[in-house]
């Protein structure tokens, strides 16, 4: 009985962690989109030089973490 309870609790905790990770990734993508839009507006208004840019999200599934990297070429 104790093993079943431990297994159930562990499963629920992992599920919550996955859900939080999904929300976190959605927020990263939203922030990346906002950053690219802000850059595009600055380019169109002549505030900065035009040029390609990229935002990459690097994930580490083992550590349940992600890093957002902005690159301007």
Tab-separated table of N, CA and C in Angstrom:
chain	number	residue	atom	x	y	z
A	1	UNK	N	0.815	-1.189	0.000
A	1	UNK	CA	0.000	0.000	0.000
A	1	UNK	C	0.863	1.258	0.000
A	2	UNK	N	1.939	1.245	0.795
A	2	UNK	CA	2.830	2.405	0.855
A	2	UNK	C	3.486	2.674	-0.501
A	3	UNK	N	3.861	1.599	-1.202
A	3	UNK	CA	4.482	1.770	-2.518
A	3	UNK	C	3.503	2.396	-3.503
A	4	UNK	N	2.264	1.978	-3.450
A	4	UNK	CA	1.243	2.538	-4.331
A	4	UNK	C	1.048	4.025	-4.036
A	5	UNK	N	1.005	4.374	-2.764
A	5	UNK	CA	0.848	5.775	-2.377
A	5	UNK	C	2.052	6.596	-2.835
A	6	UNK	N	3.262	6.070	-2.611
A	6	UNK	CA	4.476	6.765	-3.052
A	6	UNK	C	4.473	6.958	-4.563
A	7	UNK	N	4.089	5.924	-5.275
A	7	UNK	CA	4.039	5.998	-6.734
A	7	UNK	C	3.027	7.036	-7.209
A	8	UNK	N	1.880	7.077	-6.567
A	8	UNK	CA	0.835	8.040	-6.930
A	8	UNK	C	1.294	9.468	-6.663
A	9	UNK	N	1.888	9.692	-5.508
A	9	UNK	CA	2.374	11.030	-5.156
A	9	UNK	C	3.473	11.462	-6.127
A	10	UNK	N	4.401	10.575	-6.413
A	10	UNK	CA	5.479	10.885	-7.348
A	10	UNK	C	4.925	11.219	-8.722
A	11	UNK	N	3.973	10.439	-9.180
A	11	UNK	CA	3.353	10.684	-10.479
A	11	UNK	C	2.678	12.048	-10.528
A	12	UNK	N	1.967	12.400	-9.473
A	12	UNK	CA	1.285	13.697	-9.429
A	12	UNK	C	2.285	14.852	-9.397
A	13	UNK	N	3.360	14.688	-8.654
A	13	UNK	CA	4.375	15.737	-8.599
A	13	UNK	C	5.042	15.934	-9.954
A	14	UNK	N	5.345	14.835	-10.629
A	14	UNK	CA	5.946	14.938	-11.962
A	14	UNK	C	4.991	15.588	-12.951
A	15	UNK	N	3.711	15.259	-12.852
A	15	UNK	CA	2.714	15.858	-13.740
A	15	UNK	C	2.638	17.371	-13.515
A	16	UNK	N	2.654	17.795	-12.270
A	16	UNK	CA	2.628	19.237	-11.964
A	16	UNK	C	3.868	19.929	-12.516
A	17	UNK	N	5.016	19.270	-12.363
A	17	UNK	CA	6.266	19.845	-12.865
A	17	UNK	C	6.211	19.988	-14.381
A	18	UNK	N	5.670	18.983	-15.067
A	18	UNK	CA	5.543	19.056	-16.529
A	18	UNK	C	4.612	20.193	-16.939
A	19	UNK	N	3.510	20.355	-16.221
A	19	UNK	CA	2.565	21.429	-16.541
A	19	UNK	C	3.217	22.798	-16.345
A	20	UNK	N	3.966	22.957	-15.253
A	20	UNK	CA	4.665	24.228	-15.030
A	20	UNK	C	5.692	24.473	-16.123
A	21	UNK	N	6.369	23.406	-16.558
A	21	UNK	CA	7.357	23.533	-17.627
A	21	UNK	C	6.696	23.978	-18.924
A	22	UNK	N	5.513	23.445	-19.219
A	22	UNK	CA	4.800	23.841	-20.435
A	22	UNK	C	4.449	25.319	-20.390
A	23	UNK	N	3.981	25.783	-19.246
A	23	UNK	CA	3.639	27.201	-19.095
A	23	UNK	C	4.894	28.052	-19.260
A	24	UNK	N	5.992	27.608	-18.678
A	24	UNK	CA	7.258	28.329	-18.766
A	24	UNK	C	7.713	28.443	-20.215
A	25	UNK	N	7.629	27.345	-20.965
A	25	UNK	CA	8.045	27.355	-22.370
A	25	UNK	C	7.135	28.265	-23.188
A	26	UNK	N	5.837	28.223	-22.930
A	26	UNK	CA	4.921	29.129	-23.640
A	26	UNK	C	5.278	30.583	-23.356
A	27	UNK	N	5.641	30.882	-22.125
A	27	UNK	CA	6.031	32.246	-21.765
A	27	UNK	C	7.330	32.642	-22.466
A	28	UNK	N	8.289	31.719	-22.548
A	28	UNK	CA	9.531	31.995	-23.270
A	28	UNK	C	9.253	32.322	-24.733
A	29	UNK	N	8.389	31.534	-25.355
A	29	UNK	CA	8.058	31.757	-26.763
A	29	UNK	C	7.357	33.099	-26.939
A	30	UNK	N	6.457	33.423	-26.045
A	30	UNK	CA	5.760	34.707	-26.102
A	30	UNK	C	6.745	35.864	-25.951
A	31	UNK	N	7.663	35.755	-25.010
A	31	UNK	CA	8.673	36.801	-24.815
A	31	UNK	C	9.568	36.941	-26.040
A	32	UNK	N	9.935	35.814	-26.641
A	32	UNK	CA	10.762	35.844	-27.847
A	32	UNK	C	10.030	36.545	-28.981
A	33	UNK	N	8.770	36.242	-29.149
A	33	UNK	CA	7.964	36.877	-30.184
A	33	UNK	C	7.875	38.384	-29.949
A	34	UNK	N	7.664	38.781	-28.712
A	34	UNK	CA	7.605	40.209	-28.379
A	34	UNK	C	8.934	40.905	-28.680
A	35	UNK	N	10.044	40.244	-28.354
A	35	UNK	CA	11.365	40.831	-28.603
A	35	UNK	C	11.613	41.013	-30.096
A	36	UNK	N	11.236	40.022	-30.892
A	36	UNK	CA	11.412	40.144	-32.340
A	36	UNK	C	10.532	41.248	-32.916
A	37	UNK	N	9.325	41.372	-32.430
A	37	UNK	CA	8.423	42.429	-32.903
A	37	UNK	C	8.965	43.811	-32.524
A	38	UNK	N	9.494	43.941	-31.322
A	38	UNK	CA	10.072	45.213	-30.882
A	38	UNK	C	11.268	45.575	-31.756
A	39	UNK	N	12.086	44.584	-32.065
A	39	UNK	CA	13.248	44.819	-32.930
A	39	UNK	C	12.807	45.226	-34.329
A	40	UNK	N	11.799	44.553	-34.857
A	40	UNK	CA	11.299	44.865	-36.194
A	40	UNK	C	10.796	46.303	-36.246
A	41	UNK	N	10.074	46.732	-35.228
A	41	UNK	CA	9.573	48.115	-35.171
A	41	UNK	C	10.730	49.112	-35.099
A	42	UNK	N	11.763	48.792	-34.316
A	42	UNK	CA	12.929	49.669	-34.211
A	42	UNK	C	13.661	49.751	-35.546
A	43	UNK	N	13.751	48.637	-36.265
A	43	UNK	CA	14.378	48.643	-37.587
A	43	UNK	C	13.581	49.513	-38.555
A	44	UNK	N	12.256	49.362	-38.552
A	44	UNK	CA	11.405	50.121	-39.474
A	44	UNK	C	11.452	51.621	-39.194
A	45	UNK	N	11.643	52.005	-37.940
A	45	UNK	CA	11.692	53.429	-37.591
A	45	UNK	C	13.099	54.003	-37.716
A	46	UNK	N	14.067	53.167	-38.088
A	46	UNK	CA	15.433	53.631	-38.281
A	46	UNK	C	16.230	53.777	-37.002
A	47	UNK	N	15.723	53.309	-35.899
A	47	UNK	CA	16.439	53.423	-34.623
A	47	UNK	C	17.643	52.488	-34.565
A	48	UNK	N	17.550	51.366	-35.245
A	48	UNK	CA	18.672	50.425	-35.313
A	48	UNK	C	18.797	49.934	-36.747
A	49	UNK	N	19.987	49.448	-37.089
A	49	UNK	CA	20.224	48.942	-38.438
A	49	UNK	C	19.477	47.636	-38.647
A	50	UNK	N	19.006	47.462	-39.867
A	50	UNK	CA	18.323	46.209	-40.186
A	50	UNK	C	19.334	45.078	-40.253
A	51	UNK	N	18.888	43.910	-39.944
A	51	UNK	CA	19.744	42.737	-40.021
A	51	UNK	C	19.029	41.536	-39.453
A	52	UNK	N	19.509	40.371	-39.820
A	52	UNK	CA	18.862	39.160	-39.309
A	52	UNK	C	19.117	38.988	-37.809
A	53	UNK	N	18.194	38.376	-37.156
A	53	UNK	CA	18.347	38.062	-35.738
A	53	UNK	C	17.648	36.740	-35.476
A	54	UNK	N	17.951	36.172	-34.351
A	54	UNK	CA	17.395	34.857	-34.029
A	54	UNK	C	17.235	34.734	-32.527
A	55	UNK	N	16.193	34.063	-32.134
A	55	UNK	CA	16.015	33.721	-30.728
A	55	UNK	C	15.889	32.207	-30.656
A	56	UNK	N	16.768	31.607	-29.887
A	56	UNK	CA	16.746	30.153	-29.716
A	56	UNK	C	16.387	29.832	-28.275
A	57	UNK	N	15.632	28.779	-28.103
A	57	UNK	CA	15.320	28.276	-26.770
A	57	UNK	C	16.023	26.935	-26.627
A	58	UNK	N	16.945	26.862	-25.693
A	58	UNK	CA	17.718	25.645	-25.451
A	58	UNK	C	17.146	24.983	-24.205
A	59	UNK	N	16.721	23.741	-24.345
A	59	UNK	CA	16.086	23.056	-23.218
A	59	UNK	C	16.980	21.964	-22.651
A	60	UNK	N	16.783	21.703	-21.393
A	60	UNK	CA	17.443	20.604	-20.694
A	60	UNK	C	16.342	19.817	-20.002
A	61	UNK	N	15.914	18.729	-20.622
A	61	UNK	CA	14.785	17.965	-20.097
A	61	UNK	C	15.094	17.300	-18.765
A	62	UNK	N	16.350	16.957	-18.554
A	62	UNK	CA	16.720	16.306	-17.301
A	62	UNK	C	16.577	17.286	-16.134
A	63	UNK	N	17.027	18.517	-16.338
A	63	UNK	CA	16.961	19.522	-15.272
A	63	UNK	C	15.658	20.312	-15.303
A	64	UNK	N	14.789	20.026	-16.281
A	64	UNK	CA	13.533	20.771	-16.448
A	64	UNK	C	13.808	22.277	-16.522
A	65	UNK	N	14.785	22.655	-17.363
A	65	UNK	CA	15.101	24.074	-17.485
A	65	UNK	C	15.207	24.461	-18.953
A	66	UNK	N	15.160	25.748	-19.206
A	66	UNK	CA	15.296	26.265	-20.560
A	66	UNK	C	16.024	27.597	-20.497
A	67	UNK	N	16.752	27.889	-21.561
A	67	UNK	CA	17.481	29.138	-21.667
A	67	UNK	C	17.099	29.797	-22.976
A	68	UNK	N	16.845	31.088	-22.924
A	68	UNK	CA	16.496	31.843	-24.124
A	68	UNK	C	17.731	32.630	-24.542
A	69	UNK	N	18.123	32.494	-25.819
A	69	UNK	CA	19.316	33.155	-26.325
A	69	UNK	C	18.916	34.054	-27.486
A	70	UNK	N	19.260	35.339	-27.423
A	70	UNK	CA	18.981	36.282	-28.505
A	70	UNK	C	20.286	36.540	-29.231
A	71	UNK	N	20.280	36.369	-30.541
A	71	UNK	CA	21.473	36.606	-31.343
A	71	UNK	C	21.157	37.615	-32.428
A	72	UNK	N	22.062	38.542	-32.623
A	72	UNK	CA	21.938	39.503	-33.714
A	72	UNK	C	23.139	39.291	-34.612
A	73	UNK	N	22.893	39.132	-35.893
A	73	UNK	CA	23.980	38.852	-36.831
A	73	UNK	C	24.502	40.115	-37.451
